[in-house]
Amino acid sequence: MDAFRAPENESLVSSSSGPAKWDPFLRPLDSIQPWHFRLLAAVMVVVTSLSLAENLAVILVTFKFKQLRQPVNYVIVNLSVADFLVSLTGGTISFLTNLKGYFYMGYWACVLEGFAVTFFGIVALWSLALLAFERYIVICRPLGNSRLRGKHAALGIAFVWTFSFIWTIPPTMGWSSYTTSKIGTTCEPNWYSGAYTDHTYIVALFTTCFIVPLLVILVSYGKLMRKLRKV
């Protein structure tokens, strides 16, 4: 299976000779007005600029002030780095492609964007789960007086990046694929295909990279709130 496949439910456009497949790498979708793409581009440049500036500020401030270089802040910086990279890759490419109205950069750039945005997005979500678990350990103290140390933070960050890479590399190697969205200006995992391999990957990805970290966050903060109520 190729790293990239066009979605099975690609839009069809009418022509005098009958319906023809729309290629998101060659032209915009006819059913969307050009100004809609320009509006999306304007929104993306605002959102991307704010995200880049805010996350860069967190990173720089943490490294500038020594008193902020605490283990828990390593995880916060890791979260900011992931969000920064999501905006830098996905936001920038989305802005450029929406200016044109289609993914003019080609399918390898599509695979790269789909991989990068998914990878950094999962890193960010698992970083939030790691922060929630750290707060639970520190405040509820299920392990006694243990607290997050530098080596623990480093191990947690290493786990987050390794785990995220493991779950985002399969579409580039044959298990599912990265493909364009329905409007053809962004790329993402192939949610649209009904093929067995695509379906199993999406279920596995959704479970391990969304449901599990969400449960970690909910359980950690749920126990934390019960502890605070007792106090």
PDB file of C-alpha atoms in Angstrom, residues 8 19 30 48 51 57 60 67 74 84 93 99 107 110 112 116 136 175 194 221:
ATOM      1  CA  GLU A   8     -12.247   6.943  -1.749  1.00  0.00           C
ATOM      2  CA  PRO A  19     -18.009  13.044 -14.187  1.00  0.00           C
ATOM      3  CA  ASP A  30     -15.063  23.749  -7.775  1.00  0.00           C
ATOM      4  CA  THR A  48      -0.461  30.383  13.483  1.00  0.00           C
ATOM      5  CA  SER A  51       0.557  30.150  18.504  1.00  0.00           C
ATOM      6  CA  ALA A  57       7.701  33.033  24.621  1.00  0.00           C
ATOM      7  CA  LEU A  60      12.492  31.464  25.911  1.00  0.00           C
ATOM      8  CA  GLN A  67      14.336  29.465  38.807  1.00  0.00           C
ATOM      9  CA  TYR A  74      10.523  20.595  31.335  1.00  0.00           C
ATOM     10  CA  PHE A  84       5.170  25.337  18.193  1.00  0.00           C
ATOM     11  CA  ILE A  93       1.598  24.821   4.969  1.00  0.00           C
ATOM     12  CA  LEU A  99      -3.846  30.862  -0.757  1.00  0.00           C
ATOM     13  CA  TYR A 107       1.844  14.355  -2.499  1.00  0.00           C
ATOM     14  CA  CYS A 110       1.198  16.050   1.837  1.00  0.00           C
ATOM     15  CA  LEU A 112       5.184  15.117   5.333  1.00  0.00           C
ATOM     16  CA  ALA A 116       4.312  16.086  11.187  1.00  0.00           C
ATOM     17  CA  TYR A 136      -1.651  13.538  40.793  1.00  0.00           C
ATOM     18  CA  TRP A 175      -0.511   0.549   7.283  1.00  0.00           C
ATOM     19  CA  GLY A 194     -13.488   2.079   4.414  1.00  0.00           C
ATOM     20  CA  TYR A 221      -7.595  15.318  37.832  1.00  0.00           C
TER      21      TYR A 221
END
